[in-house]
Amino acid sequence: MKTGPHKCLELGEHIVADPLICHGKPTFKGTRIMVWQILDELAHGMSPAEIVKAWGGKITRAAIAESVTLARRSLLDKKGRLRHPNDLASAA
């Protein structure tokens, strides 16, 4: 049951966080493909071209590049320093 308006957060041209889709986890617009899934595939050695093919073209190379850029920005500041080093140390 909907209790009121929800806020959809545009994280970029290709990525959105909508509380009504995948519990608000960042997804690629118009899909239920979560950003973490694509980042995991990259981490396991898949190329962007392989990922696009594996997902049937539902996401683009540009969308994949944007996910990497957003991940970098969430981890590092503009000078390449950790944004929250204490949080990372406690997560290890």
Tab-separated table of C-alpha atoms in Angstrom:
chain	number	residue	atom	x	y	z
A	1	MET	CA	0.000	0.000	0.000
A	2	LYS	CA	1.362	3.379	-1.024
A	3	THR	CA	1.445	5.843	1.877
A	4	GLY	CA	2.501	8.974	0.039
A	5	PRO	CA	4.865	10.364	-2.545
A	6	HIS	CA	8.268	8.748	-2.769
A	7	LYS	CA	11.511	10.328	-3.818
A	8	CYS	CA	13.464	8.913	-6.695
A	9	LEU	CA	17.124	9.934	-6.561
A	10	GLU	CA	18.795	10.486	-9.934
A	11	LEU	CA	22.425	9.457	-9.420
A	12	GLY	CA	23.461	10.101	-12.989
A	13	GLU	CA	22.289	9.874	-16.553
A	14	HIS	CA	21.929	6.077	-16.333
A	15	ILE	CA	21.555	5.281	-12.638
A	16	VAL	CA	18.725	5.896	-10.199
A	17	ALA	CA	17.826	4.942	-6.620
A	18	ASP	CA	14.068	4.524	-6.246
A	19	PRO	CA	12.690	3.267	-2.919
A	20	LEU	CA	9.988	1.374	-4.839
A	21	ILE	CA	12.501	-0.533	-6.998
A	22	CYS	CA	14.884	-3.077	-5.466
A	23	HIS	CA	14.434	-1.548	-1.996
A	24	GLY	CA	16.101	1.680	-3.106
A	25	LYS	CA	19.352	0.076	-4.199
A	26	PRO	CA	20.954	1.884	-7.157
A	27	THR	CA	19.733	0.423	-10.443
A	28	PHE	CA	20.098	1.239	-14.104
A	29	LYS	CA	17.185	3.348	-15.293
A	30	GLY	CA	14.293	1.367	-16.697
A	31	THR	CA	15.632	-1.933	-15.319
A	32	ARG	CA	15.918	-3.874	-12.090
A	33	ILE	CA	19.609	-4.470	-12.771
A	34	MET	CA	21.425	-3.340	-9.649
A	35	VAL	CA	24.692	-1.448	-9.921
A	36	TRP	CA	26.430	-3.830	-7.517
A	37	GLN	CA	25.745	-6.699	-9.919
A	38	ILE	CA	27.619	-4.957	-12.723
A	39	LEU	CA	30.465	-3.896	-10.436
A	40	ASP	CA	30.810	-7.520	-9.306
A	41	GLU	CA	30.951	-8.694	-12.900
A	42	LEU	CA	33.696	-6.169	-13.650
A	43	ALA	CA	35.567	-7.262	-10.529
A	44	HIS	CA	35.391	-10.868	-11.729
A	45	GLY	CA	37.022	-9.965	-15.039
A	46	MET	CA	34.100	-9.508	-17.408
A	47	SER	CA	34.633	-6.801	-20.010
A	48	PRO	CA	32.004	-4.101	-20.575
A	49	ALA	CA	31.224	-5.660	-23.954
A	50	GLU	CA	30.650	-9.062	-22.321
A	51	ILE	CA	28.399	-7.481	-19.693
A	52	VAL	CA	26.308	-5.650	-22.286
A	53	LYS	CA	25.877	-8.917	-24.182
A	54	ALA	CA	25.127	-10.937	-21.024
A	55	TRP	CA	22.330	-8.536	-20.076
A	56	GLY	CA	20.885	-8.537	-23.583
A	57	GLY	CA	21.759	-4.906	-24.249
A	58	LYS	CA	19.583	-3.665	-21.360
A	59	ILE	CA	22.514	-1.570	-20.186
A	60	THR	CA	25.129	0.228	-22.243
A	61	ARG	CA	28.879	0.670	-22.023
A	62	ALA	CA	28.212	4.286	-21.010
A	63	ALA	CA	25.999	3.099	-18.141
A	64	ILE	CA	28.719	0.688	-17.005
A	65	ALA	CA	31.318	3.465	-17.110
A	66	GLU	CA	29.014	5.683	-15.059
A	67	SER	CA	28.677	2.960	-12.411
A	68	VAL	CA	32.464	2.804	-12.052
A	69	THR	CA	32.670	6.594	-11.834
A	70	LEU	CA	29.996	6.713	-9.125
A	71	ALA	CA	31.722	3.931	-7.176
A	72	ARG	CA	35.003	5.829	-7.349
A	73	ARG	CA	33.361	9.059	-6.195
A	74	SER	CA	31.749	7.284	-3.262
A	75	LEU	CA	35.120	5.878	-2.164
A	76	LEU	CA	37.593	8.655	-3.024
A	77	ASP	CA	37.600	12.433	-2.954
A	78	LYS	CA	38.759	14.553	-5.919
A	79	LYS	CA	42.391	14.160	-4.860
A	80	GLY	CA	42.181	10.357	-4.679
A	81	ARG	CA	42.070	10.173	-0.875
A	82	LEU	CA	39.694	7.873	0.975
A	83	ARG	CA	36.493	9.668	1.917
A	84	HIS	CA	35.820	7.646	5.058
A	85	PRO	CA	38.974	5.688	5.956
A	86	ASN	CA	37.680	4.737	9.438
A	87	ASP	CA	34.560	3.162	7.938
A	88	LEU	CA	36.693	1.033	5.608
A	89	ALA	CA	39.035	-0.075	8.379
A	90	SER	CA	36.131	-1.284	10.517
A	91	ALA	CA	34.573	-3.157	7.583
A	92	ALA	CA	37.684	-5.278	6.959
